[in-house]
Amino acid sequence: MPATATIVEVGPRDGFQPIGPFIPTATKIDLVRKLHSAGLRRIEATAFVSDRAIPQLADAVEVLAAARALPGLDVQVLVPNQRYCDKALAAGADHIAFVLSVSEKHNMNNVRLTPAESIEEYRRLSAALPTGVRVRLNIATAFDCPFIGAVDAAATLAILDELVPIRPNVEIALCDTTGRVTPDRVGALFTMAMARHGEPRWAYHGHDTYGLGVANTLAAFQTGVAVLDAAFGGLGGCPFAPGATGNVATEDVVWAFNEMGIATGIDLAALIAVARDAAALPGAPVGGRVRTALAGAGCIGLDRAA
């Protein structure tokens, strides 16, 4: 089990994208700055995608510029294809997160391509990237699909067999898109993936639809996955995954690691304050437990070492 955990804050992208009322750009930038002040040093700040499909992220250029101005912040942005990757690079992005799904039906709904077509898109994108641009691969529906249910581990491993050789040094996130996976399956799939492909750096992205977000995150961590996605206030929910609710709440994950004596570098009290701001956003689907629990307990636990 790793000695420290790296939390990737995905609220400004995955958390904001399902919210209907447009969040003013200045508000988004203010929240990113507050997350940075709380100690987050890696944030998925936005995505370069179709404004018609996800109008909430139409201000990607402005948000990216503001986030990149923050000292010591690793800013990643999501892209679905070469076209939007080029737009992100033109806007100054130097950390790209490319997404594709194991499930054909989800991939068609999400990016309008088959998984095989997305693999070839990634191959072209990867070959064209300028030197120094970092890459993360988000493997959506790695465990479960909103349309077909449980995804066989063999299908996810087969996708990895094709993707890993294209760019062996990337970070690969196995994503529980629906929040329906259980800790035993999380641990088992990462164990198999690591045994088969030891070279990539691994990450986990989970949702909290059935209340297992923290448990699944810890299951990934205990197999050696040190990079873990979460969203402040438990924001989130994929527009292309019916029924999926928010991401596991960043404050819940940080509280759990604090209690375990695992360093994250994040100030829990400051994080909870910005999570409350997230919960107040009009139309925001929020989640998480720690904000309410600590408020009722008189903030016991906030003084633990981050």
Phi, psi and omega in degrees: 000133181298155180278336179227162179236137174258115179266125175261114181279113183252006181303317181294348174247290184294327181285324183278330192299330179272357182285129184288299180299133183294126176280122180307141181304320179298325178292317178301314182296320178298319180293320177298319179296321179293321177297318177298318179295332179282354177112358176293129180241006172216120185225130169275099195280332184189187175220147173260101185218179179295127177297330180287322181287316181226081183296338181299334185254023181292343181262030185304320183298315182292317181293318179300315181299317180293319181294320181292343179279350182279132186293134174072013183263126173272112185254116175251151179229143181275140173222145180261345184197179183298319182303311182282335172296317178299320178296319179295316179297320179296332179275358176106005181296139175232010176218108187256135172248112180264135184242138168211159185250147173291319181285126180297318183296319179291319180297321178295320178289326188275312186233006176062033177222156169284160176304321179297320178293323177294324177298316179292325176297317178295322179299314179294315181300314183298319181292333184266355184293138175295155176301137177097347178280125179273155185229137166240142174254119174262114180265094181287158183049037179293335182243327190203146180239139180293343184260325185245354180088211185301136178260128181297135179304327181298326179291319178293318179295324179294321176297317179298322179302326180277326187277318188303316181294340182296318181208085192296339187265013181279165171271134181241123178256122171273125191247128171270088189295328186260343185078018183259359182282163179241159186303326181296321180287325176299308181299319183294316182293318178296321179299316179293318181295319180293321179293328183275323183224088184282345191285317184294160168271133188257150178219163179229137178233119184228155175250170188240030187305319182250019176078014182252015184303311181291318180300317179291322177298316179293325177298318177295315181301319183289345173270358178111006180276113185260353182249119191225126180276148175198164181230129181300138182074005183066026180296155169134187185132122184281127177300340183252017176228083183306131177094343180285130178262200192292168173293161171302137185288132180303318181295328177292318180294315181296318178301315181298315179294320176303314181296332179273355182076023179261125184286136174237342182078012185251135177278108186297319181298316179293323179295318180296323178298317180284332175295325176294324175298320179296319181295338181271356180295131179302127178080006184281127172276106187256163179209198180094161183238330191294323180304312182289318183298315182288328176296320180286338181261014180068031176068023174299134177106345182287343184271004179288154182295135177278000000 
